[in-house]
Structure formats: C-alpha cells, structure tokens
PDB file of C-alpha atoms in Angstrom:
ATOM      1  CA  MET P  24      55.939 -18.200 -91.843  1.00  0.00           C
ATOM      2  CA  GLN P  25      54.214 -21.313 -93.612  1.00  0.00           C
ATOM      3  CA  ASP P  26      53.985 -21.398 -97.698  1.00  0.00           C
ATOM      4  CA  GLN P  27      50.737 -22.300-100.208  1.00  0.00           C
ATOM      5  CA  THR P  28      52.065 -25.254-100.014  1.00  0.00           C
ATOM      6  CA  THR P  29      51.543 -27.003 -96.425  1.00  0.00           C
ATOM      7  CA  CYS P  30      49.942 -28.612 -95.693  1.00  0.00           C
ATOM      8  CA  HIS P  31      47.326 -28.634 -92.327  1.00  0.00           C
ATOM      9  CA  ASN P  32      45.571 -31.238 -89.520  1.00  0.00           C
ATOM     10  CA  THR P  33      43.632 -30.725 -86.830  1.00  0.00           C
ATOM     11  CA  GLY P  34      45.589 -32.924 -84.413  1.00  0.00           C
ATOM     12  CA  VAL P  35      44.823 -37.037 -83.536  1.00  0.00           C
ATOM     13  CA  HIS P  36      41.677 -37.771 -84.017  1.00  0.00           C
ATOM     14  CA  HIS P  37      41.703 -41.268 -82.674  1.00  0.00           C
ATOM     15  CA  VAL P  38      44.675 -44.396 -81.858  1.00  0.00           C
ATOM     16  CA  GLY P  39      43.692 -47.547 -82.786  1.00  0.00           C
ATOM     17  CA  LEU P  40      45.392 -50.334 -80.579  1.00  0.00           C
ATOM     18  CA  HIS P  41      45.882 -53.723 -80.431  1.00  0.00           C
ATOM     19  CA  ALA P  42      43.827 -56.007 -77.910  1.00  0.00           C
ATOM     20  CA  SER P  43      43.970 -59.693 -77.914  1.00  0.00           C
ATOM     21  CA  ASP P  44      41.211 -59.369 -77.710  1.00  0.00           C
ATOM     22  CA  PRO P  45      39.168 -56.116 -78.608  1.00  0.00           C
ATOM     23  CA  ALA P  46      36.011 -57.137 -77.197  1.00  0.00           C
ATOM     24  CA  ALA P  47      36.313 -57.453 -74.133  1.00  0.00           C
ATOM     25  CA  SER P  48      38.536 -54.765 -73.913  1.00  0.00           C
ATOM     26  CA  ALA P  49      35.742 -52.059 -76.007  1.00  0.00           C
ATOM     27  CA  GLU P  50      33.583 -53.626 -72.294  1.00  0.00           C
ATOM     28  CA  PHE P  51      36.130 -52.311 -70.709  1.00  0.00           C
ATOM     29  CA  TYR P  52      36.950 -48.485 -72.458  1.00  0.00           C
ATOM     30  CA  LYS P  53      33.328 -48.571 -71.919  1.00  0.00           C
ATOM     31  CA  ASP P  54      32.776 -49.787 -68.473  1.00  0.00           C
ATOM     32  CA  VAL P  55      35.677 -47.512 -67.424  1.00  0.00           C
ATOM     33  CA  LEU P  56      35.233 -44.748 -68.246  1.00  0.00           C
ATOM     34  CA  GLY P  57      31.686 -44.289 -69.783  1.00  0.00           C
ATOM     35  CA  MET P  58      32.862 -44.861 -73.588  1.00  0.00           C
ATOM     36  CA  GLN P  59      30.241 -46.277 -76.294  1.00  0.00           C
ATOM     37  CA  ILE P  60      31.010 -49.623 -78.535  1.00  0.00           C
ATOM     38  CA  VAL P  61      30.058 -48.418 -81.933  1.00  0.00           C
ATOM     39  CA  GLY P  62      31.422 -50.349 -84.373  1.00  0.00           C
ATOM     40  CA  GLY P  63      33.757 -53.922 -84.408  1.00  0.00           C
ATOM     41  CA  SER P  64      34.179 -56.483 -86.736  1.00  0.00           C
ATOM     42  CA  THR P  65      34.576 -61.157 -85.926  1.00  0.00           C
ATOM     43  CA  ALA P  66      37.979 -62.291 -85.744  1.00  0.00           C
ATOM     44  CA  ASP P  67      36.570 -63.895 -89.972  1.00  0.00           C
ATOM     45  CA  HIS P  68      36.209 -60.503 -91.253  1.00  0.00           C
ATOM     46  CA  PRO P  69      38.624 -58.798 -93.210  1.00  0.00           C
ATOM     47  CA  LEU P  70      40.359 -57.095 -90.593  1.00  0.00           C
ATOM     48  CA  GLY P  71      40.322 -60.084 -87.838  1.00  0.00           C
ATOM     49  CA  ALA P  72      38.240 -58.796 -84.695  1.00  0.00           C
ATOM     50  CA  SER P  73      38.313 -55.633 -84.045  1.00  0.00           C
ATOM     51  CA  ALA P  74      36.507 -52.901 -82.197  1.00  0.00           C
ATOM     52  CA  PHE P  75      34.668 -49.292 -82.223  1.00  0.00           C
ATOM     53  CA  LEU P  76      34.043 -46.656 -78.890  1.00  0.00           C
ATOM     54  CA  SER P  77      34.067 -43.065 -78.917  1.00  0.00           C
ATOM     55  CA  SER P  78      32.197 -40.957 -76.560  1.00  0.00           C
ATOM     56  CA  ARG P  79      31.133 -38.691 -78.789  1.00  0.00           C
ATOM     57  CA  PRO P  80      29.716 -40.535 -81.246  1.00  0.00           C
ATOM     58  CA  ASP P  81      27.489 -37.402 -83.201  1.00  0.00           C
ATOM     59  CA  GLU P  82      30.698 -35.906 -83.298  1.00  0.00           C
ATOM     60  CA  GLU P  83      33.414 -38.463 -84.655  1.00  0.00           C
ATOM     61  CA  SER P  84      32.538 -41.639 -85.129  1.00  0.00           C
ATOM     62  CA  HIS P  85      35.209 -43.518 -83.749  1.00  0.00           C
ATOM     63  CA  GLU P  86      38.307 -42.236 -80.818  1.00  0.00           C
ATOM     64  CA  ILE P  87      39.605 -45.776 -79.814  1.00  0.00           C
ATOM     65  CA  ALA P  88      39.974 -48.664 -82.348  1.00  0.00           C
ATOM     66  CA  LEU P  89      40.976 -52.322 -80.790  1.00  0.00           C
ATOM     67  CA  PHE P  90      42.445 -55.181 -83.265  1.00  0.00           C
ATOM     68  CA  ALA P  91      43.446 -58.330 -81.954  1.00  0.00           C
ATOM     69  CA  ASP P  92      46.206 -57.839 -85.137  1.00  0.00           C
ATOM     70  CA  PRO P  93      48.754 -55.385 -84.409  1.00  0.00           C
ATOM     71  CA  ALA P  94      49.809 -54.617 -87.883  1.00  0.00           C
ATOM     72  CA  LEU P  95      46.721 -52.895 -87.386  1.00  0.00           C
ATOM     73  CA  VAL P  96      47.714 -50.575 -84.810  1.00  0.00           C
ATOM     74  CA  HIS P  97      48.591 -46.616 -85.684  1.00  0.00           C
ATOM     75  CA  LEU P  98      47.383 -42.649 -84.938  1.00  0.00           C
ATOM     76  CA  ALA P  99      44.975 -41.143 -87.205  1.00  0.00           C
ATOM     77  CA  PHE P 100      45.102 -37.587 -87.822  1.00  0.00           C
ATOM     78  CA  LYS P 101      41.522 -35.694 -89.365  1.00  0.00           C
ATOM     79  CA  VAL P 102      41.903 -32.787 -91.829  1.00  0.00           C
ATOM     80  CA  SER P 103      39.321 -30.675 -92.489  1.00  0.00           C
ATOM     81  CA  SER P 104      38.027 -30.694 -95.779  1.00  0.00           C
ATOM     82  CA  LEU P 105      38.262 -32.742 -99.399  1.00  0.00           C
ATOM     83  CA  ALA P 106      40.896 -31.186-100.502  1.00  0.00           C
ATOM     84  CA  GLU P 107      42.835 -31.127 -97.454  1.00  0.00           C
ATOM     85  CA  LEU P 108      43.249 -34.888 -97.604  1.00  0.00           C
ATOM     86  CA  ARG P 109      44.161 -34.498-101.532  1.00  0.00           C
ATOM     87  CA  SER P 110      46.963 -32.430 -99.986  1.00  0.00           C
ATOM     88  CA  PHE P 111      48.346 -34.780 -98.010  1.00  0.00           C
ATOM     89  CA  HIS P 112      47.902 -37.123 -99.331  1.00  0.00           C
ATOM     90  CA  ALA P 113      50.243 -35.805-102.322  1.00  0.00           C
ATOM     91  CA  ARG P 114      52.403 -34.502-100.174  1.00  0.00           C
ATOM     92  CA  ILE P 115      53.185 -38.050 -99.727  1.00  0.00           C
ATOM     93  CA  VAL P 116      53.442 -39.455-102.609  1.00  0.00           C
ATOM     94  CA  GLU P 117      55.712 -35.608-103.733  1.00  0.00           C
ATOM     95  CA  LYS P 118      57.708 -37.780-101.019  1.00  0.00           C
ATOM     96  CA  SER P 119      57.909 -41.893-102.174  1.00  0.00           C
ATOM     97  CA  ILE P 120      56.709 -42.237 -98.703  1.00  0.00           C
ATOM     98  CA  PRO P 121      54.371 -45.514 -99.993  1.00  0.00           C
ATOM     99  CA  ILE P 122      50.060 -45.492 -99.439  1.00  0.00           C
ATOM    100  CA  LYS P 123      49.886 -48.893 -97.100  1.00  0.00           C
ATOM    101  CA  PHE P 124      45.882 -48.621 -97.690  1.00  0.00           C
ATOM    102  CA  MET P 125      43.668 -45.649 -99.248  1.00  0.00           C
ATOM    103  CA  PHE P 126      39.693 -46.613 -97.780  1.00  0.00           C
ATOM    104  CA  ASN P 127      36.132 -45.128 -97.733  1.00  0.00           C
ATOM    105  CA  HIS P 128      34.567 -46.276 -94.929  1.00  0.00           C
ATOM    106  CA  GLY P 129      31.675 -44.093 -95.370  1.00  0.00           C
ATOM    107  CA  ALA P 130      32.334 -42.712 -91.925  1.00  0.00           C
ATOM    108  CA  SER P 131      35.616 -40.877 -93.838  1.00  0.00           C
ATOM    109  CA  PHE P 132      38.075 -41.264 -96.288  1.00  0.00           C
ATOM    110  CA  ALA P 133      41.248 -42.232 -95.571  1.00  0.00           C
ATOM    111  CA  PHE P 134      44.737 -43.149 -96.173  1.00  0.00           C
ATOM    112  CA  TYR P 135      48.023 -44.937 -94.449  1.00  0.00           C
ATOM    113  CA  PHE P 136      51.683 -44.603 -94.997  1.00  0.00           C
ATOM    114  CA  ASP P 137      54.529 -45.719 -91.940  1.00  0.00           C
ATOM    115  CA  ASP P 138      56.983 -42.565 -90.334  1.00  0.00           C
ATOM    116  CA  PRO P 139      60.422 -44.344 -90.357  1.00  0.00           C
ATOM    117  CA  ASP P 140      60.820 -46.260 -87.763  1.00  0.00           C
ATOM    118  CA  GLY P 141      57.322 -48.090 -89.199  1.00  0.00           C
ATOM    119  CA  ASN P 142      54.590 -46.380 -87.033  1.00  0.00           C
ATOM    120  CA  MET P 143      51.519 -46.252 -88.702  1.00  0.00           C
ATOM    121  CA  ILE P 144      49.517 -43.501 -90.014  1.00  0.00           C
ATOM    122  CA  GLU P 145      46.155 -42.513 -91.227  1.00  0.00           C
ATOM    123  CA  VAL P 146      44.726 -39.002 -92.222  1.00  0.00           C
ATOM    124  CA  TYR P 147      41.581 -38.916 -92.860  1.00  0.00           C
ATOM    125  CA  TRP P 148      38.611 -35.991 -93.516  1.00  0.00           C
ATOM    126  CA  PRO P 149      35.416 -37.185 -91.596  1.00  0.00           C
ATOM    127  CA  THR P 150      32.341 -37.196 -94.317  1.00  0.00           C
ATOM    128  CA  GLY P 151      29.338 -36.991 -91.901  1.00  0.00           C
ATOM    129  CA  ASP P 152      27.623 -39.431 -92.814  1.00  0.00           C
ATOM    130  CA  HIS P 153      28.019 -42.619 -89.816  1.00  0.00           C
ATOM    131  CA  ARG P 154      24.693 -44.552 -91.542  1.00  0.00           C
ATOM    132  CA  LEU P 155      27.820 -47.938 -91.257  1.00  0.00           C
ATOM    133  CA  MET P 156      29.240 -48.805 -88.133  1.00  0.00           C
ATOM    134  CA  GLN P 157      32.745 -49.785 -88.979  1.00  0.00           C
ATOM    135  CA  PRO P 158      35.030 -51.397 -89.810  1.00  0.00           C
ATOM    136  CA  GLN P 159      34.168 -50.476 -93.771  1.00  0.00           C
ATOM    137  CA  LEU P 160      36.624 -50.767 -95.781  1.00  0.00           C
ATOM    138  CA  PHE P 161      35.310 -49.904-100.245  1.00  0.00           C
ATOM    139  CA  PRO P 162      37.667 -48.431-102.434  1.00  0.00           C
ATOM    140  CA  LEU P 163      39.665 -45.789-101.771  1.00  0.00           C
ATOM    141  CA  ASP P 164      41.219 -43.974-105.270  1.00  0.00           C
ATOM    142  CA  LEU P 165      41.867 -40.245-105.011  1.00  0.00           C
ATOM    143  CA  SER P 166      42.272 -39.670-108.657  1.00  0.00           C
ATOM    144  CA  GLN P 167      38.702 -39.435-108.933  1.00  0.00           C
ATOM    145  CA  PRO P 168      36.566 -35.813-108.645  1.00  0.00           C
ATOM    146  CA  ASP P 169      35.756 -34.591-105.586  1.00  0.00           C
ATOM    147  CA  GLU P 170      31.490 -35.575-106.977  1.00  0.00           C
ATOM    148  CA  VAL P 171      32.731 -39.290-108.348  1.00  0.00           C
ATOM    149  CA  LEU P 172      33.571 -39.868-104.834  1.00  0.00           C
ATOM    150  CA  LEU P 173      30.401 -37.792-102.837  1.00  0.00           C
ATOM    151  CA  GLN P 174      28.285 -39.839-105.146  1.00  0.00           C
ATOM    152  CA  LYS P 175      29.711 -42.749-104.116  1.00  0.00           C
ATOM    153  CA  LEU P 176      29.531 -41.895-100.294  1.00  0.00           C
ATOM    154  CA  ALA P 177      25.483 -42.013-100.869  1.00  0.00           C
ATOM    155  CA  GLU P 178      24.969 -44.157-102.409  1.00  0.00           C
ATOM    156  CA  MET P 179      27.095 -46.445 -99.542  1.00  0.00           C
ATOM    157  CA  ALA P 180      24.517 -47.981 -96.741  1.00  0.00           C
TER     158      ALA P 180
END
C-alpha cells in the first residue's frame, strides 16, 4: 500500500551516453537505427560537444543524448506533471541528496543528482515546448510559483 508521499515516475525515457565524437555517433544511430538528429552542440558549448536523437520527436524531445564529456552520462526519468517534479525534488532534498543541476531546457524542466554509486540521474517534466533545439541550459528555480516558471518558458525562443 502506498502513502500520499510516494512519488511516481513514468519510467526511463532517455539516456545520456558518452561518445568520443558525438556527431559521428549520431550519424551511426541515424543510419543504423533510423533515429532523427534533433539537436547538438560543438566543443565550445558549456556542455561541450553533444548530439541529441529521437525516434519520436513529436512525442519525446530526445531519447538518446551523446556527450563528449563522460561526466554528463545519465539516466532520465520522466514525471507526468510539474507538481510531480516538485514532489520528487522535495523528496531528494528531504533525503539530503545533493542536487547537481537544475535547468529549464525549454522542452523540459529538470534536476540532476547522483545515486549512491555516482551514477547521475535526471528527473524531468516535459513542457511540451519543442521550439528550441537541445541542449538548452536556462536556470530553473523550483521555489518559484508555477505561473512564473511557465511565463519564463513562454518568453523563451
């Protein structure tokens, strides 16, 4: 039996992998698995070189993220609402697990933390806004009301 404080995620919805050459690896996923390249960055970006791919870009902004920087490897769990994202965030803070990053990615609001073995985990809520190609790294402050966060999202582009 679950209590009211239980958080729910909808499962793993994307993975961030290390790739020595993200652009070349993206071509592999495109050519072999038929995925679409939906974003990426060059080495001079704050995240370094990256590539983002999706087999369902109308449903998921990306399913695979490839990073030259191995420190960005992660598993991403999706939640179904901004309220659920806030609930997970509160749970992580309550358990004294350090939050590594919090971002408004445009396509999602997300925060990141490590599991006990140092594997990075992302919990995110998809905003439904696919106007900006990834990667996007705008600040996210979950102490702000929903209306403020959503207004900032609307003003992006």
